[in-house]
XYZ file of C-alpha atoms in Angstrom:
414
model
C -161.909 36.238 165.607
C -158.854 38.443 166.761
C -158.416 40.388 164.232
C -154.954 40.938 162.736
C -152.976 43.865 161.732
C -151.961 44.792 157.963
C -148.892 46.344 159.038
C -146.748 46.614 156.015
C -147.871 46.008 152.214
C -147.179 46.308 148.841
C -148.083 45.260 145.163
C -146.932 45.299 141.897
C -148.950 44.772 138.769
C -149.842 45.873 135.261
C -150.921 49.516 137.090
C -147.250 49.686 138.130
C -144.790 49.396 140.913
C -146.193 50.017 144.393
C -149.099 50.661 146.194
C -149.139 54.418 144.768
C -149.274 53.541 140.818
C -152.747 51.374 141.627
C -154.088 53.646 143.460
C -153.451 56.520 140.770
C -154.716 54.149 137.788
C -157.841 53.837 140.095
C -158.359 57.472 140.900
C -157.987 58.215 137.258
C -159.477 55.065 135.583
C -156.623 54.005 133.645
C -156.152 50.439 132.886
C -152.915 48.161 132.424
C -154.566 45.980 130.112
C -153.218 46.270 126.505
C -153.382 44.148 123.549
C -151.157 41.081 124.048
C -147.748 41.682 123.589
C -146.374 38.484 125.345
C -143.492 36.753 124.038
C -144.725 34.841 120.701
C -148.046 34.450 121.727
C -150.644 34.635 118.836
C -153.453 35.086 120.676
C -156.604 37.827 120.191
C -157.159 38.867 123.501
C -155.734 41.390 125.897
C -153.390 41.084 129.329
C -152.130 42.858 132.001
C -148.156 42.747 132.234
C -145.690 44.029 134.051
C -143.482 46.265 132.218
C -139.499 45.599 132.258
C -139.465 42.363 134.247
C -136.784 40.742 131.219
C -133.756 42.953 132.139
C -134.319 42.124 136.457
C -132.416 39.208 137.377
C -133.253 37.935 141.091
C -130.032 38.563 143.003
C -126.631 36.854 142.471
C -126.942 34.839 146.405
C -130.489 33.547 144.991
C -129.447 33.307 141.053
C -130.816 29.544 140.928
C -134.143 31.273 141.575
C -134.348 33.361 138.618
C -137.473 32.999 136.790
C -139.891 35.473 135.741
C -142.202 34.903 139.006
C -139.534 34.983 141.391
C -138.612 38.561 139.845
C -141.756 39.791 139.953
C -141.995 38.918 143.708
C -138.893 40.490 144.602
C -139.722 44.017 142.018
C -142.831 43.741 144.590
C -140.475 43.310 147.728
C -138.463 46.170 146.816
C -141.761 48.344 146.803
C -143.097 50.576 149.333
C -140.422 50.362 152.221
C -141.970 46.391 152.766
C -138.159 45.054 153.017
C -137.633 47.220 156.414
C -140.967 46.862 157.688
C -140.431 43.165 157.695
C -136.521 43.723 158.753
C -138.079 45.713 162.268
C -140.588 42.757 162.879
C -137.739 40.267 162.140
C -135.868 42.509 165.204
C -138.713 42.375 167.112
C -140.014 38.734 167.198
C -136.832 36.444 165.908
C -136.283 35.591 161.831
C -138.138 31.425 163.208
C -141.071 33.756 164.713
C -142.343 35.217 161.037
C -144.140 32.716 158.756
C -144.031 32.966 155.050
C -147.199 31.981 153.635
C -147.493 32.234 149.645
C -150.376 32.120 147.001
C -149.907 30.822 143.206
C -151.378 28.568 140.673
C -148.616 27.952 138.046
C -145.971 29.420 140.054
C -142.486 29.595 137.532
C -143.891 27.185 134.876
C -142.665 29.681 131.868
C -138.893 28.711 132.861
C -139.861 25.074 131.969
C -141.757 26.168 129.206
C -139.141 27.727 127.744
C -136.648 24.922 128.544
C -138.763 22.794 126.279
C -137.842 25.202 123.271
C -134.145 24.412 123.845
C -134.415 20.991 124.588
C -131.199 18.572 122.837
C -132.869 18.146 119.185
C -131.224 14.179 118.731
C -131.280 13.114 122.906
C -134.782 15.700 123.798
C -132.140 16.735 126.836
C -133.744 19.788 128.663
C -131.299 22.498 129.142
C -128.838 21.604 132.546
C -129.049 22.739 135.158
C -133.288 23.699 134.668
C -133.421 24.438 138.882
C -136.974 23.197 138.915
C -137.368 23.300 142.456
C -135.989 26.572 142.932
C -138.149 27.769 139.730
C -141.125 25.921 138.614
C -142.146 23.670 141.956
C -144.994 25.480 143.421
C -143.249 26.253 146.755
C -140.682 28.037 144.854
C -141.880 31.508 145.560
C -142.507 30.824 149.023
C -138.879 29.766 149.174
C -137.349 32.607 147.420
C -139.323 34.901 149.623
C -137.768 33.535 152.540
C -134.730 33.298 151.611
C -134.806 37.092 150.198
C -136.034 38.397 153.555
C -133.988 36.163 155.919
C -137.026 34.818 157.490
C -136.653 31.088 159.043
C -140.060 30.392 160.176
C -142.758 28.367 158.707
C -142.905 28.712 155.513
C -145.946 27.007 152.703
C -147.336 27.513 149.322
C -151.146 27.589 148.834
C -152.169 26.272 145.140
C -156.031 26.710 145.272
C -156.171 28.508 141.618
C -157.730 31.473 141.962
C -158.131 31.822 145.663
C -154.894 30.984 146.362
C -153.374 34.115 147.879
C -156.830 35.156 149.917
C -156.165 31.162 151.073
C -152.799 32.659 152.532
C -154.434 35.436 155.306
C -157.159 32.453 156.755
C -153.935 30.204 157.082
C -151.792 33.146 158.621
C -154.713 33.698 161.174
C -154.481 30.237 162.306
C -150.994 30.045 162.584
C -150.917 33.170 164.546
C -153.458 32.010 166.864
C -151.874 28.703 167.650
C -148.533 30.266 168.486
C -146.468 29.010 165.757
C -145.157 32.304 165.141
C -146.027 35.632 166.099
C -145.992 37.233 162.387
C -146.668 36.470 158.920
C -145.543 37.737 155.356
C -148.580 36.604 153.186
C -148.596 37.185 149.716
C -149.319 35.705 146.370
C -147.422 36.310 142.609
C -148.317 34.799 139.428
C -147.121 35.604 136.147
C -147.804 35.125 132.269
C -147.190 31.708 131.134
C -147.797 29.693 127.869
C -150.326 27.358 130.040
C -152.231 30.085 131.284
C -152.861 32.015 127.921
C -153.265 29.132 125.716
C -155.507 27.281 128.508
C -158.032 29.477 129.041
C -157.818 30.235 124.951
C -158.555 26.860 124.524
C -161.761 26.525 127.018
C -162.452 29.619 125.364
C -162.586 31.859 128.459
C -160.447 34.674 126.929
C -161.705 38.149 126.088
C -160.398 39.706 122.325
C -160.810 43.327 124.132
C -160.515 44.403 127.871
C -162.731 42.616 130.060
C -166.086 43.981 130.781
C -167.162 42.690 134.408
C -170.641 42.241 134.946
C -171.553 43.840 131.317
C -174.132 42.479 129.323
C -171.714 41.750 126.477
C -169.158 40.222 128.818
C -167.217 37.837 126.883
C -164.069 36.625 129.122
C -161.456 37.123 130.612
C -158.042 38.890 130.313
C -155.048 37.624 131.893
C -152.752 39.588 134.006
C -149.689 38.984 136.354
C -149.156 40.587 139.668
C -147.180 39.924 143.515
C -148.333 41.160 146.321
C -147.535 40.992 150.007
C -148.775 41.777 153.286
C -147.200 41.765 156.925
C -149.490 40.223 159.528
C -149.337 40.486 163.349
C -151.719 40.722 166.008
C -152.662 44.224 167.893
C -151.445 42.939 171.302
C -147.947 41.088 169.925
C -145.449 43.724 170.844
C -147.004 44.538 174.146
C -147.114 40.921 175.305
C -143.299 40.609 174.171
C -142.727 43.656 176.552
C -142.353 45.993 173.184
C -143.411 49.432 172.733
C -146.548 49.751 170.563
C -146.338 51.852 167.461
C -145.833 55.168 167.857
C -147.956 58.168 166.158
C -147.878 57.332 162.431
C -146.689 53.876 162.371
C -150.092 52.459 163.139
C -151.499 51.014 160.494
C -155.141 51.732 159.044
C -156.525 48.417 157.954
C -156.865 45.137 160.075
C -158.460 41.478 158.480
C -161.117 41.058 160.815
C -162.551 37.572 159.058
C -162.286 34.706 156.786
C -164.710 32.619 154.682
C -163.673 29.502 153.242
C -165.725 26.688 150.786
C -165.547 24.374 148.445
C -168.746 24.060 145.871
C -168.309 20.077 145.062
C -170.046 20.781 141.986
C -167.683 21.035 139.033
C -164.104 21.473 137.817
C -163.910 24.598 136.253
C -168.055 25.634 136.206
C -169.337 27.143 139.569
C -172.687 26.440 141.368
C -174.774 28.418 139.195
C -176.939 29.746 142.520
C -173.584 30.894 144.192
C -174.217 28.382 146.790
C -170.558 28.169 147.670
C -170.191 31.959 147.193
C -172.607 32.629 149.650
C -171.279 29.953 152.330
C -168.125 31.576 152.215
C -169.280 34.914 152.300
C -171.154 34.442 155.350
C -168.292 32.779 157.514
C -166.374 35.594 156.718
C -169.126 37.819 158.196
C -169.706 35.934 160.789
C -165.977 35.755 162.449
C -166.012 39.428 161.619
C -168.987 39.704 163.769
C -170.566 42.131 160.884
C -173.958 41.963 159.728
C -174.203 41.959 155.703
C -175.462 45.766 156.077
C -172.138 46.882 157.702
C -170.285 46.530 154.807
C -169.701 49.586 152.490
C -168.090 47.505 149.464
C -167.641 44.626 148.063
C -164.817 43.755 146.022
C -166.255 40.897 143.768
C -164.320 38.582 142.266
C -165.828 39.305 138.848
C -163.703 37.581 136.132
C -166.253 38.893 133.094
C -167.246 35.505 132.343
C -170.650 34.541 131.894
C -171.103 32.194 134.426
C -168.976 33.013 137.087
C -170.214 36.831 137.286
C -173.923 35.678 137.163
C -173.651 33.128 140.059
C -171.397 35.744 141.792
C -174.321 38.506 141.854
C -176.924 35.703 142.940
C -174.548 34.819 145.779
C -174.271 38.922 146.486
C -177.865 39.076 145.973
C -178.931 36.906 148.793
C -176.626 37.675 151.158
C -176.606 41.723 151.117
C -179.527 42.354 149.284
C -179.717 45.127 146.625
C -177.826 47.937 147.848
C -174.609 47.185 149.043
C -172.002 48.935 146.498
C -169.858 46.293 144.707
C -167.827 46.233 141.677
C -164.675 44.381 139.744
C -161.550 45.874 139.179
C -160.363 43.169 136.812
C -161.118 45.838 134.389
C -157.627 47.626 135.639
C -155.098 44.478 136.686
C -156.920 41.763 134.613
C -157.086 38.530 136.085
C -153.762 37.909 138.160
C -154.968 34.094 139.107
C -152.927 33.034 141.783
C -152.204 36.431 142.600
C -156.017 37.916 142.714
C -156.915 37.409 146.215
C -153.718 39.640 147.816
C -153.668 42.275 144.388
C -157.603 42.848 145.616
C -157.267 42.529 149.508
C -154.429 45.522 149.089
C -156.977 47.125 146.867
C -159.790 47.023 149.324
C -157.080 48.356 151.760
C -156.437 51.260 149.734
C -160.236 51.627 149.792
C -160.580 51.821 153.333
C -157.729 54.203 153.638
C -158.856 56.415 151.034
C -162.446 56.335 150.640
C -162.632 54.980 147.720
C -165.448 52.691 145.607
C -164.299 51.599 142.066
C -166.105 51.553 139.537
C -166.028 48.821 137.196
C -164.117 49.956 134.504
C -165.021 49.214 130.682
C -168.502 48.192 132.138
C -171.020 50.078 129.935
C -174.557 48.356 130.685
C -174.877 46.193 133.494
C -176.321 42.981 132.532
C -180.181 42.984 133.095
C -180.366 40.149 135.085
C -178.066 41.313 137.961
C -179.714 42.226 141.237
C -176.469 43.290 143.096
C -175.715 47.043 143.029
C -172.882 47.075 140.529
C -171.268 50.010 140.537
C -169.957 51.780 136.865
C -168.367 55.041 137.909
C -165.750 55.968 140.855
C -167.062 57.166 144.172
C -165.792 58.825 147.045
C -167.442 58.275 151.021
C -166.039 56.873 154.064
C -165.327 53.434 153.765
C -164.973 51.348 157.452
C -165.794 47.569 156.049
C -164.734 45.729 152.522
C -165.357 42.565 151.560
C -163.137 40.986 148.665
C -163.999 37.870 147.344
C -161.877 34.967 144.938
C -163.713 31.900 143.620
C -161.386 29.426 142.041
C -161.237 26.636 139.648
C -162.903 23.548 140.987
C -165.451 25.527 143.436
C -162.828 26.892 145.383
C -164.128 29.711 147.586
C -162.187 32.373 149.923
C -163.535 35.661 151.261
C -162.036 38.167 153.487
C -163.566 41.127 155.712
C -161.210 44.089 156.423
C -162.020 47.272 158.304
C -160.556 50.670 159.255
C -158.380 49.970 162.676
C -160.771 51.963 165.028
C -163.686 50.164 163.375
C -161.792 47.210 163.795
C -161.558 48.543 167.175
C -165.435 48.665 168.294
C -166.298 45.037 167.133
C -163.238 43.123 168.628
C -164.262 45.088 172.077
C-alpha cells in the first residue's frame, strides 16, 4: 500500500505530557502506575492516572464539552506543537480536506456516572443540562477535536474496545486513498471511569499491583488513561497541489506502511486460544507493507498481562515470526489505556524508530516458561527500521500496524 507520513504527533499519559516525557520514562524504566487514588474508588489495584485534569477545564467556546475525557484530549492537543502542525495542514489543503478519526471505548461516561450521584432524591431527575451528546456519546471526543482544531472534513469515531485507536490508522488510509480528504488527524482518548475500573474488577482481570506482561506469575491488567494524536499525509500530497515539499528539518521520520484487521468470532471477552485472529491481523499488515516477518526489528505487543491474552498473542507471534524477533509490552509503563492503547503504542513505536530503542517489558521478572517468542526484559539500543504494533480488543477485534523509518519506507514503496 502507499505509505502515509506521520507529519506530527503528540501523546499524554501517566508518564507525563508530550512525547519527550514518555521517551524519558521509557529510557529510565520509570513507571507511571501507582496505587489507585482515583475519586473514591475502593479497589486494590494500580492505575495510570494523568495528574491535574481536575483543574484544566476545556476552553470557554466549547464548555458544553467539558468532561474528563475531553479535558484529556485538549491537554494532549496542546503538546509537541501539534495544534500548529494541524493549522499548517489546514492552510495547505483547506479545513474541509482534513479528516478527524478518533478511537475511544467509553468516551466521557464518567460525566454521566457522576451525574447519577446528583439525581434529585424525590424525582430521580438528572442534573440539567447534562450535555450527554457533547460529553458521553461516543462521537463527542471526535467532534470536540474537530471543533477545537477548526476542521470541517469527514469526522468519525471508532469504538472497538482496545483496538479502537489502532483502527483509526486503517480508516484514515482508506479515506485518503479514496480521495475524501488529503490529510487526517487520527487519535484516541480514554479516561479513567467507574465503569472500566469496577467492570474489569468484576471480571477478575485487574492486578493488585503493577501489571507484569508475559511474566510467569502475571495476575491481570493495570488500567490507565491517555490521549494521543497523529497527523497523517501522503508523501506526494503537497506536490500534487503544487506546494513545496517539507524543508530540511520538517521531513518526518516515521511512516505508516501497513495495517491488518481481523475478528476472532470466538468469544465476547476471550481471544482465540491459538491466537488465530491475531496472526491474521499481523499477516495482513505485513503483506500491505510488503515486508517479510524477518524484516521487523521490534514488535510492540498488546501484552495486557492477563493470562489468556498474553498466551494467545505469544502463540500467534511465534507462529508468524519464529523465536528471535524482539518483542515486549509497554503497558507496565502506561497501564492499559483501552481505547487509547492503539495510538499510544503506535507513537511509542515511532519513538523506538527515531531513537533506536527496544524497550524491555517493565515489571516482568520471569518470562512465562511456556512462551516461545523473544520477550525482552531489558532495554536495548540498536537501529530500528520497522516496528509492528498490536492492539487486540474484546469481541476479537484485532488490529496490527507496521511503521517504518521513512528512508527505509521509500525503499519498500519504490
